[in-house]
Tab-separated table of N, CA and C in Angstrom:
chain	number	residue	atom	x	y	z
X	940	MET	N	-24.690	1.661	-6.004
X	940	MET	CA	-23.835	2.875	-6.114
X	940	MET	C	-22.270	2.417	-6.383
X	941	PRO	N	-21.817	2.691	-7.460
X	941	PRO	CA	-20.378	2.144	-7.898
X	941	PRO	C	-19.506	3.140	-7.071
X	942	THR	N	-18.272	2.460	-7.045
X	942	THR	CA	-16.997	3.261	-6.411
X	942	THR	C	-16.937	4.609	-7.338
X	943	LEU	N	-16.283	5.620	-6.849
X	943	LEU	CA	-15.966	6.778	-7.511
X	943	LEU	C	-14.858	6.493	-8.503
X	944	ARG	N	-14.970	7.100	-9.462
X	944	ARG	CA	-14.135	6.896	-10.684
X	944	ARG	C	-12.478	7.176	-10.240
X	945	TRP	N	-12.199	8.084	-9.427
X	945	TRP	CA	-10.822	8.447	-8.864
X	945	TRP	C	-10.312	7.361	-7.963
X	946	GLN	N	-11.117	6.486	-7.329
X	946	GLN	CA	-10.553	5.630	-6.232
X	946	GLN	C	-9.774	4.468	-6.887
X	947	PRO	N	-10.113	3.727	-7.974
X	947	PRO	CA	-9.352	2.853	-8.550
X	947	PRO	C	-8.011	3.380	-9.186
X	948	ILE	N	-7.993	4.417	-9.926
X	948	ILE	CA	-6.948	4.885	-10.439
X	948	ILE	C	-6.019	5.559	-9.466
X	949	SER	N	-6.374	6.239	-8.433
X	949	SER	CA	-5.569	6.695	-7.406
X	949	SER	C	-4.865	5.660	-6.644
X	950	THR	N	-5.667	4.559	-6.148
X	950	THR	CA	-4.954	3.582	-5.518
X	950	THR	C	-3.884	2.688	-6.409
X	951	LEU	N	-4.176	2.547	-7.502
X	951	LEU	CA	-3.468	1.939	-8.497
X	951	LEU	C	-1.983	2.849	-8.729
X	952	VAL	N	-2.045	4.078	-8.807
X	952	VAL	CA	-1.086	5.001	-8.868
X	952	VAL	C	-0.206	4.884	-7.651
X	953	LEU	N	-1.010	5.036	-6.424
X	953	LEU	CA	-0.110	4.988	-5.216
X	953	LEU	C	0.497	3.659	-4.999
X	954	SER	N	0.025	2.746	-5.398
X	954	SER	CA	0.464	1.183	-5.258
X	954	SER	C	1.776	1.295	-6.208
X	955	ILE	N	1.689	1.747	-7.299
X	955	ILE	CA	2.881	1.676	-8.199
X	955	ILE	C	4.145	2.554	-7.637
X	956	VAL	N	3.799	3.827	-7.263
X	956	VAL	CA	4.705	4.576	-6.629
X	956	VAL	C	5.321	3.886	-5.336
X	957	GLY	N	4.505	3.320	-4.531
X	957	GLY	CA	4.900	2.632	-3.326
X	957	GLY	C	5.756	1.416	-3.601
X	958	LEU	N	5.609	0.796	-4.815
X	958	LEU	CA	6.512	-0.247	-5.320
X	958	LEU	C	7.765	0.210	-5.756
X	959	GLY	N	7.698	1.391	-6.402
X	959	GLY	CA	9.001	1.951	-6.763
X	959	GLY	C	9.894	2.310	-5.527
X	960	ILE	N	9.368	2.917	-4.451
X	960	ILE	CA	10.109	3.130	-3.398
X	960	ILE	C	10.485	1.981	-2.630
X	961	ALA	N	9.753	1.068	-2.471
X	961	ALA	CA	10.174	-0.229	-1.888
X	961	ALA	C	11.220	-0.973	-2.788
X	962	THR	N	11.209	-0.905	-3.997
X	962	THR	CA	12.130	-1.510	-4.840
X	962	THR	C	13.551	-0.660	-4.569
X	963	TYR	N	13.525	0.609	-4.543
X	963	TYR	CA	14.633	1.393	-4.194
X	963	TYR	C	15.307	0.911	-2.806
X	964	LEU	N	14.402	0.868	-1.966
X	964	LEU	CA	14.853	0.621	-0.544
X	964	LEU	C	15.531	-0.826	-0.528
X	965	THR	N	14.848	-1.763	-1.177
X	965	THR	CA	15.323	-3.188	-1.406
X	965	THR	C	16.832	-3.149	-1.904
X	966	ILE	N	16.815	-2.532	-3.025
X	966	ILE	CA	18.193	-2.446	-3.730
X	966	ILE	C	19.202	-1.832	-2.849
X	967	THR	N	18.945	-0.696	-2.142
X	967	THR	CA	19.959	-0.094	-1.257
X	967	THR	C	20.161	-0.939	0.030
X	968	HIS	N	19.281	-1.845	0.183
X	968	HIS	CA	19.529	-2.699	1.345
X	968	HIS	C	20.561	-3.743	1.024
X	969	PHE	N	20.672	-4.389	-0.101
X	969	PHE	CA	21.574	-5.449	-0.482
X	969	PHE	C	22.691	-4.876	-1.157
X	970	ASP	N	22.634	-3.739	-1.789
X	970	ASP	CA	23.877	-3.262	-2.350
X	970	ASP	C	24.756	-2.310	-1.362
X	971	LYS	N	24.179	-1.938	-0.390
X	971	LYS	CA	24.784	-1.199	0.719
X	971	LYS	C	25.095	0.243	0.034
X	972	VAL	N	24.355	0.519	-0.959
X	972	VAL	CA	24.591	1.901	-1.520
X	972	VAL	C	24.020	2.854	-0.702
X	973	ALA	N	24.601	4.079	-0.697
X	973	ALA	CA	24.231	5.138	0.220
X	973	ALA	C	22.802	5.729	-0.403
X	974	LEU	N	21.755	5.744	0.452
X	974	LEU	CA	20.464	6.312	0.240
X	974	LEU	C	20.656	7.714	0.084
X	975	VAL	N	19.875	8.271	-0.965
X	975	VAL	CA	19.839	9.731	-1.172
X	975	VAL	C	18.890	10.308	0.032
X	976	CYS	N	19.629	10.694	1.009
X	976	CYS	CA	18.999	11.200	2.250
X	976	CYS	C	19.986	11.502	3.208
X	977	SER	N	19.541	12.455	4.184
X	977	SER	CA	20.513	12.633	5.070
X	977	SER	C	21.004	11.514	6.088
X	978	ASP	N	22.220	11.566	6.416
X	978	ASP	CA	22.681	10.600	7.396
X	978	ASP	C	23.210	11.047	8.597
X	979	ASN	N	22.629	12.113	9.101
X	979	ASN	CA	22.892	12.459	10.509
X	979	ASN	C	21.908	13.347	11.075
X	980	GLY	N	21.509	13.497	12.350
X	980	GLY	CA	20.562	14.136	12.865
X	980	GLY	C	19.356	13.248	12.982
X	981	ALA	N	18.233	13.822	13.216
X	981	ALA	CA	16.885	13.158	13.286
X	981	ALA	C	16.490	12.553	12.074
X	982	ILE	N	16.870	13.134	10.883
X	982	ILE	CA	16.645	12.592	9.578
X	982	ILE	C	17.838	11.809	9.189
X	983	ASN	N	17.734	10.505	9.294
X	983	ASN	CA	18.999	9.610	9.168
X	983	ASN	C	18.496	8.285	8.448
X	984	CYS	N	18.330	8.204	7.178
X	984	CYS	CA	18.058	7.029	6.508
X	984	CYS	C	18.863	5.854	6.636
X	985	THR	N	20.162	6.044	6.686
X	985	THR	CA	21.055	5.019	6.875
X	985	THR	C	20.914	4.538	8.292
X	986	LYS	N	20.760	5.143	9.324
X	986	LYS	CA	20.505	4.562	10.708
X	986	LYS	C	19.253	3.582	10.797
X	987	VAL	N	18.309	4.252	9.965
X	987	VAL	CA	17.068	3.398	10.043
X	987	VAL	C	17.175	2.185	9.321
X	988	THR	N	17.601	2.188	8.020
X	988	THR	CA	17.678	1.092	7.114
X	988	THR	C	18.800	0.085	7.507
X	989	THR	N	19.602	0.524	8.401
X	989	THR	CA	20.682	-0.560	8.811
X	989	THR	C	20.424	-1.048	10.405
X	990	SER	N	19.258	-0.660	10.883
X	990	SER	CA	19.066	-0.846	12.360
X	990	SER	C	18.550	-2.357	12.451
X	991	PRO	N	18.703	-2.925	13.694
X	991	PRO	CA	18.090	-4.242	13.776
X	991	PRO	C	16.678	-4.285	13.439
X	992	GLN	N	15.950	-3.136	13.564
X	992	GLN	CA	14.615	-3.134	13.183
X	992	GLN	C	14.252	-3.238	11.889
X	993	SER	N	15.318	-3.054	10.853
X	993	SER	CA	15.153	-3.084	9.530
X	993	SER	C	14.826	-4.460	8.927
X	994	GLU	N	15.057	-5.527	9.773
X	994	GLU	CA	14.664	-6.711	9.513
X	994	GLU	C	13.761	-7.467	10.458
X	995	ILE	N	12.761	-8.252	9.945
X	995	ILE	CA	11.906	-8.918	10.864
X	995	ILE	C	12.010	-10.512	10.390
X	996	LEU	N	12.525	-11.177	11.543
X	996	LEU	CA	12.622	-12.549	11.299
X	996	LEU	C	13.811	-12.840	10.072
X	997	GLY	N	14.834	-11.925	10.100
X	997	GLY	CA	15.772	-12.117	8.983
X	997	GLY	C	15.331	-11.568	7.753
X	998	ILE	N	14.165	-11.199	7.531
X	998	ILE	CA	13.596	-10.608	6.176
X	998	ILE	C	13.625	-9.110	6.082
X	999	PRO	N	14.452	-8.493	5.179
X	999	PRO	CA	14.473	-6.995	5.265
X	999	PRO	C	13.035	-6.404	5.209
X	1000	VAL	N	12.769	-5.395	5.886
X	1000	VAL	CA	11.506	-4.786	5.883
X	1000	VAL	C	11.008	-4.152	4.400
X	1001	ALA	N	12.198	-3.648	3.705
X	1001	ALA	CA	11.894	-3.317	2.406
X	1001	ALA	C	11.550	-4.421	1.398
X	1002	MET	N	11.861	-5.588	1.747
X	1002	MET	CA	11.214	-6.767	0.903
X	1002	MET	C	9.760	-6.997	1.202
X	1003	LEU	N	9.549	-6.782	2.606
X	1003	LEU	CA	8.100	-7.001	3.033
X	1003	LEU	C	7.183	-5.772	2.338
X	1004	GLY	N	7.906	-4.746	2.085
X	1004	GLY	CA	7.214	-3.710	1.387
X	1004	GLY	C	6.892	-4.141	-0.153
X	1005	LEU	N	7.832	-4.847	-0.705
X	1005	LEU	CA	7.579	-5.419	-2.117
X	1005	LEU	C	6.518	-6.377	-2.138
X	1006	ALA	N	6.476	-7.248	-0.949
X	1006	ALA	CA	5.359	-8.174	-0.804
X	1006	ALA	C	3.972	-7.560	-0.466
X	1007	PHE	N	4.021	-6.333	-0.087
X	1007	PHE	CA	2.887	-5.625	0.082
X	1007	PHE	C	2.269	-5.016	-1.193
X	1008	PHE	N	3.354	-4.300	-1.879
X	1008	PHE	CA	2.671	-3.583	-2.993
X	1008	PHE	C	2.524	-4.409	-4.217
X	1009	ILE	N	3.224	-5.333	-4.468
X	1009	ILE	CA	2.923	-6.264	-5.709
X	1009	ILE	C	1.570	-6.813	-5.801
X	1010	PRO	N	0.927	-7.482	-4.560
X	1010	PRO	CA	-0.443	-7.908	-4.737
X	1010	PRO	C	-1.458	-6.643	-4.621
X	1011	MET	N	-1.033	-5.591	-3.962
X	1011	MET	CA	-1.878	-4.413	-3.859
X	1011	MET	C	-2.031	-3.783	-5.230
X	1012	ILE	N	-1.058	-3.866	-6.006
X	1012	ILE	CA	-1.143	-3.422	-7.580
X	1012	ILE	C	-2.282	-4.112	-8.250
X	1013	ALA	N	-2.146	-5.383	-8.038
X	1013	ALA	CA	-3.167	-6.422	-8.741
X	1013	ALA	C	-4.711	-5.985	-8.248
X	1014	LEU	N	-4.763	-5.902	-6.808
X	1014	LEU	CA	-5.943	-5.718	-6.260
X	1014	LEU	C	-6.466	-4.446	-6.547
X	1015	CYS	N	-5.698	-3.399	-6.848
X	1015	CYS	CA	-6.220	-1.964	-7.171
X	1015	CYS	C	-6.348	-1.688	-8.700
X	1016	LEU	N	-6.158	-2.765	-9.498
X	1016	LEU	CA	-6.454	-2.498	-11.031
X	1016	LEU	C	-8.018	-2.209	-11.246
X	1017	PRO	N	-8.426	-1.441	-12.057
X	1017	PRO	CA	-9.658	-1.051	-12.267
X	1017	PRO	C	-10.690	-2.316	-12.506
X	1018	ALA	N	-10.228	-3.365	-13.044
X	1018	ALA	CA	-10.831	-4.569	-13.158
X	1018	ALA	C	-11.219	-5.189	-11.838
X	1019	ALA	N	-10.219	-5.115	-10.946
X	1019	ALA	CA	-10.389	-5.661	-9.606
X	1019	ALA	C	-11.406	-4.839	-8.707
X	1020	TRP	N	-11.352	-3.585	-9.060
X	1020	TRP	CA	-12.548	-2.783	-8.341
X	1020	TRP	C	-13.905	-2.975	-8.887
X	1021	ARG	N	-14.000	-3.363	-10.087
X	1021	ARG	CA	-15.243	-3.423	-10.820
X	1021	ARG	C	-15.798	-4.820	-10.465
X	1022	THR	N	-14.995	-5.844	-10.023
X	1022	THR	CA	-15.578	-7.206	-10.000
X	1022	THR	C	-16.690	-7.405	-8.974
X	1023	ALA	N	-17.469	-8.251	-9.165
X	1023	ALA	CA	-18.573	-8.543	-8.201
X	1023	ALA	C	-18.048	-9.577	-7.118
X	1024	ASP	N	-16.895	-10.036	-7.279
X	1024	ASP	CA	-16.286	-11.156	-6.354
X	1024	ASP	C	-15.933	-10.465	-5.126
X	1025	ARG	N	-16.703	-10.629	-3.958
X	1025	ARG	CA	-16.384	-9.927	-2.696
X	1025	ARG	C	-15.025	-10.397	-2.145
X	1026	ARG	N	-14.490	-11.482	-2.457
X	1026	ARG	CA	-13.157	-11.856	-1.943
X	1026	ARG	C	-12.169	-10.929	-2.317
X	1027	ILE	N	-12.142	-10.464	-3.630
X	1027	ILE	CA	-11.125	-9.341	-4.141
X	1027	ILE	C	-11.236	-8.151	-3.218
X	1028	HIS	N	-12.376	-7.729	-2.951
X	1028	HIS	CA	-12.557	-6.282	-2.334
X	1028	HIS	C	-12.016	-6.557	-0.745
X	1029	LEU	N	-12.484	-7.792	-0.204
X	1029	LEU	CA	-12.089	-8.366	1.161
X	1029	LEU	C	-10.457	-8.466	1.431
X	1030	ALA	N	-9.842	-8.977	0.221
X	1030	ALA	CA	-8.484	-9.056	0.356
X	1030	ALA	C	-7.761	-7.740	0.238
X	1031	ARG	N	-8.367	-6.940	-0.514
X	1031	ARG	CA	-7.639	-5.550	-0.658
X	1031	ARG	C	-7.864	-4.834	0.690
X	1032	LEU	N	-8.934	-4.923	1.389
X	1032	LEU	CA	-9.219	-4.294	2.717
X	1032	LEU	C	-8.247	-4.922	3.820
X	1033	ILE	N	-8.112	-6.323	3.773
X	1033	ILE	CA	-7.258	-7.080	4.692
X	1033	ILE	C	-5.863	-6.681	4.649
X	1034	LEU	N	-5.417	-6.655	3.293
X	1034	LEU	CA	-4.018	-6.184	3.076
X	1034	LEU	C	-3.677	-4.819	3.360
X	1035	SER	N	-4.534	-3.796	3.133
X	1035	SER	CA	-4.367	-2.402	3.611
X	1035	SER	C	-4.421	-2.333	4.886
X	1036	THR	N	-5.183	-3.057	5.765
X	1036	THR	CA	-5.221	-2.996	7.227
X	1036	THR	C	-3.893	-3.628	7.753
X	1037	THR	N	-3.401	-4.685	7.125
X	1037	THR	CA	-2.107	-5.181	7.587
X	1037	THR	C	-1.032	-4.259	7.356
X	1038	GLY	N	-1.001	-3.476	6.269
X	1038	GLY	CA	0.012	-2.604	5.868
X	1038	GLY	C	0.092	-1.365	6.872
X	1039	VAL	N	-1.159	-1.056	7.281
X	1039	VAL	CA	-1.141	0.070	8.325
X	1039	VAL	C	-0.593	-0.398	9.663
X	1040	ALA	N	-1.103	-1.693	10.059
X	1040	ALA	CA	-0.554	-2.102	11.214
X	1040	ALA	C	1.019	-2.237	11.165
X	1041	MET	N	1.503	-2.704	10.046
X	1041	MET	CA	2.957	-2.763	9.871
X	1041	MET	C	3.652	-1.254	10.005
X	1042	ILE	N	3.020	-0.271	9.294
X	1042	ILE	CA	3.604	1.015	9.279
X	1042	ILE	C	3.501	1.584	10.847
X	1043	LEU	N	2.583	1.279	11.497
X	1043	LEU	CA	2.509	1.810	12.953
X	1043	LEU	C	3.584	1.238	13.655
X	1044	TYR	N	3.969	0.031	13.594
X	1044	TYR	CA	5.071	-0.626	14.277
X	1044	TYR	C	6.254	0.044	13.773
X	1045	LEU	N	6.384	0.215	12.526
X	1045	LEU	CA	7.734	0.982	11.967
X	1045	LEU	C	7.872	2.409	12.430
X	1046	ILE	N	6.758	3.084	12.558
X	1046	ILE	CA	6.877	4.537	12.953
X	1046	ILE	C	7.256	4.442	14.454
X	1047	ILE	N	6.539	3.642	15.274
X	1047	ILE	CA	7.013	3.549	16.764
X	1047	ILE	C	8.489	3.230	16.846
X	1048	ALA	N	9.095	2.157	16.066
X	1048	ALA	CA	10.488	1.784	15.953
X	1048	ALA	C	11.192	3.138	15.630
X	1049	GLU	N	11.037	3.724	14.537
X	1049	GLU	CA	11.772	4.849	14.158
X	1049	GLU	C	11.674	5.992	15.290
X	1050	LEU	N	10.656	6.290	15.790
X	1050	LEU	CA	10.503	7.465	16.813
X	1050	LEU	C	11.143	7.129	18.122
X	1051	PHE	N	10.859	5.986	18.762
X	1051	PHE	CA	11.217	5.589	19.950
X	1051	PHE	C	12.389	4.571	20.289
X	1052	ILE	N	12.734	3.748	19.358
X	1052	ILE	CA	13.746	2.745	19.421
X	1052	ILE	C	14.970	3.243	18.686
X	1053	ILE	N	14.841	3.516	17.372
X	1053	ILE	CA	16.031	4.049	16.530
X	1053	ILE	C	16.336	5.454	16.669
X	1054	LYS	N	15.252	6.354	17.140
X	1054	LYS	CA	15.356	7.801	17.289
X	1054	LYS	C	15.820	8.410	16.086
X	1055	ALA	N	15.390	8.058	14.912
X	1055	ALA	CA	15.806	8.614	13.672
X	1055	ALA	C	14.620	8.386	12.619
X	1056	ILE	N	14.538	9.299	11.724
X	1056	ILE	CA	13.417	8.937	10.563
X	1056	ILE	C	14.133	8.885	9.337
X	1057	CYS	N	13.635	7.932	8.582
X	1057	CYS	CA	14.012	7.773	7.177
X	1057	CYS	C	12.959	8.368	6.147
X	1058	LEU	N	13.235	9.338	5.365
X	1058	LEU	CA	12.325	10.076	4.562
X	1058	LEU	C	11.671	9.128	3.450
X	1059	TRP	N	12.633	8.183	2.987
X	1059	TRP	CA	12.022	7.169	2.024
X	1059	TRP	C	11.043	6.250	2.603
X	1060	CYS	N	11.262	5.878	3.914
X	1060	CYS	CA	10.290	5.071	4.681
X	1060	CYS	C	9.041	5.796	4.922
X	1061	SER	N	9.357	7.051	5.322
X	1061	SER	CA	8.173	7.898	5.566
X	1061	SER	C	7.068	8.107	4.370
X	1062	GLY	N	7.835	8.073	3.011
X	1062	GLY	CA	7.023	8.134	1.945
X	1062	GLY	C	6.276	6.810	1.761
X	1063	VAL	N	6.775	5.652	2.032
X	1063	VAL	CA	5.893	4.382	2.014
X	1063	VAL	C	4.838	4.489	3.162
X	1064	HIS	N	5.171	5.017	4.323
X	1064	HIS	CA	4.137	5.135	5.356
X	1064	HIS	C	3.058	5.964	4.863
X	1065	ILE	N	3.367	7.098	4.324
X	1065	ILE	CA	2.230	7.981	3.891
X	1065	ILE	C	1.393	7.328	2.899
X	1066	ILE	N	1.977	6.538	1.783
X	1066	ILE	CA	1.345	5.998	0.778
X	1066	ILE	C	0.457	4.869	1.307
X	1067	THR	N	0.907	4.250	2.173
X	1067	THR	CA	0.161	2.994	2.736
X	1067	THR	C	-1.048	3.502	3.556
X	1068	PHE	N	-0.856	4.587	4.276
X	1068	PHE	CA	-1.972	5.195	5.005
X	1068	PHE	C	-3.040	5.815	4.030
X	1069	ILE	N	-2.675	6.528	3.075
X	1069	ILE	CA	-3.615	7.019	2.038
X	1069	ILE	C	-4.354	5.862	1.290
X	1070	LEU	N	-3.596	4.892	0.968
X	1070	LEU	CA	-4.274	3.684	0.453
X	1070	LEU	C	-5.343	3.097	1.307
X	1071	PHE	N	-4.947	2.869	2.658
X	1071	PHE	CA	-5.906	2.355	3.705
X	1071	PHE	C	-7.205	3.308	3.781
X	1072	VAL	N	-7.009	4.655	3.743
X	1072	VAL	CA	-8.110	5.478	3.937
X	1072	VAL	C	-9.058	5.455	2.650
X	1073	ILE	N	-8.541	5.451	1.557
X	1073	ILE	CA	-9.236	5.181	0.475
X	1073	ILE	C	-10.075	3.941	0.302
X	1074	ILE	N	-9.343	2.840	0.574
X	1074	ILE	CA	-9.873	1.483	0.595
X	1074	ILE	C	-11.022	1.374	1.691
X	1075	VAL	N	-10.791	1.917	2.918
X	1075	VAL	CA	-11.807	1.627	3.872
X	1075	VAL	C	-12.995	2.566	3.579
X	1076	THR	N	-12.777	3.679	3.088
X	1076	THR	CA	-13.998	4.511	2.777
X	1076	THR	C	-14.795	3.897	1.625
X	1077	ALA	N	-14.149	3.113	0.666
X	1077	ALA	CA	-14.880	2.503	-0.404
X	1077	ALA	C	-15.569	1.168	-0.089
X	1078	SER	N	-14.963	0.618	1.055
X	1078	SER	CA	-15.356	-0.761	1.469
X	1078	SER	C	-16.734	-0.936	1.741
X	1079	PRO	N	-17.569	-0.104	2.287
X	1079	PRO	CA	-19.081	-0.252	2.607
X	1079	PRO	C	-19.783	-0.472	1.203
X	1080	VAL	N	-19.275	0.122	0.172
X	1080	VAL	CA	-19.858	0.003	-1.161
X	1080	VAL	C	-19.462	-1.230	-1.758
X	1081	VAL	N	-18.230	-1.588	-1.895
X	1081	VAL	CA	-17.829	-2.702	-2.679
X	1081	VAL	C	-18.039	-4.015	-1.848
X	1082	LEU	N	-18.184	-4.044	-0.676
X	1082	LEU	CA	-18.519	-5.097	0.143
X	1082	LEU	C	-19.946	-5.406	0.432
X	1083	ALA	N	-20.795	-4.668	-0.157
X	1083	ALA	CA	-22.238	-4.777	-0.002
X	1083	ALA	C	-22.666	-6.014	-0.780
X	1084	ALA	N	-23.522	-6.676	-0.372
X	1084	ALA	CA	-24.028	-7.913	-0.891
X	1084	ALA	C	-24.470	-7.683	-2.355
X	1085	ASP	N	-24.979	-6.543	-2.705
X	1085	ASP	CA	-25.490	-6.400	-4.105
X	1085	ASP	C	-24.488	-5.630	-4.972
X	1086	TYR	N	-23.292	-5.395	-4.540
X	1086	TYR	CA	-22.183	-4.757	-5.387
X	1086	TYR	C	-22.005	-5.528	-6.666
X	1087	GLY	N	-22.356	-4.861	-7.770
X	1087	GLY	CA	-21.866	-5.569	-9.040
X	1087	GLY	C	-22.981	-6.630	-9.561
X	1088	THR	N	-24.079	-6.537	-8.769
X	1088	THR	CA	-25.087	-7.345	-9.354
X	1088	THR	C	-26.298	-6.721	-10.113
X	1089	ASP	N	-26.170	-5.414	-9.896
X	1089	ASP	CA	-27.351	-4.684	-10.491
X	1089	ASP	C	-27.503	-4.787	-11.964
X	1090	ALA	N	-28.546	-4.880	-12.610
X	1090	ALA	CA	-28.782	-5.326	-13.926
X	1090	ALA	C	-28.042	-4.216	-14.774
X	1091	ASP	N	-28.111	-2.973	-14.526
X	1091	ASP	CA	-27.422	-1.895	-15.158
X	1091	ASP	C	-25.929	-2.170	-15.254
X	1092	ASP	N	-25.389	-2.656	-14.021
X	1092	ASP	CA	-23.912	-2.922	-13.925
X	1092	ASP	C	-23.437	-4.085	-14.843
X	1093	ARG	N	-24.296	-5.104	-14.842
X	1093	ARG	CA	-24.074	-6.314	-15.573
X	1093	ARG	C	-23.972	-6.074	-17.043
X	1094	HIS	N	-24.809	-5.177	-17.470
X	1094	HIS	CA	-25.003	-4.868	-18.916
X	1094	HIS	C	-24.472	-3.833	-19.549
X	1095	GLN	N	-23.597	-3.032	-18.735
X	1095	GLN	CA	-23.094	-1.706	-19.189
X	1095	GLN	C	-22.163	-2.007	-20.379
X	1096	TYR	N	-21.511	-3.119	-20.423
X	1096	TYR	CA	-20.478	-3.296	-21.395
X	1096	TYR	C	-21.187	-3.972	-22.577
X	1097	ASP	N	-22.234	-4.434	-22.609
X	1097	ASP	CA	-22.761	-5.229	-23.723
X	1097	ASP	C	-23.190	-4.255	-24.763
X	1098	GLU	N	-23.694	-3.001	-24.543
X	1098	GLU	CA	-23.865	-2.051	-25.342
X	1098	GLU	C	-22.715	-1.558	-26.259
X	1099	GLU	N	-21.525	-1.629	-25.796
X	1099	GLU	CA	-20.351	-1.133	-26.446
X	1099	GLU	C	-19.889	-1.881	-27.626
């Protein structure tokens, strides 16, 4: 049973959008340009992106977003979804799981330490969570020992 047609396309689109947001957040981190977002009250992107929690070991969290979405784009290309190489599918699953663990930490930091929410960051959190759900639900199929080895799968492109 192959993956559903929408899974590779939707994960690729989500990864590209996530990369766009992470790029914007990285630029605003280094340029100190005001984010297009509220800067007072509970929704306060500036407070979140300039907090001590906006860096981990001196690395801006926005750059970690880039480091997440760049390989995720490669792992979500339709060719990567079609491959019989289980390592690709396992890498996609591990990366998405790591991403969800990171966003859980960041959400906790926003809600309980910083006491403010960044809408741009929330966009990345939502994208990462949706990626995780799609990848986890597809994993039993793509990580199966016989995925991509069916004779029909191997020869489907020979006829074209």
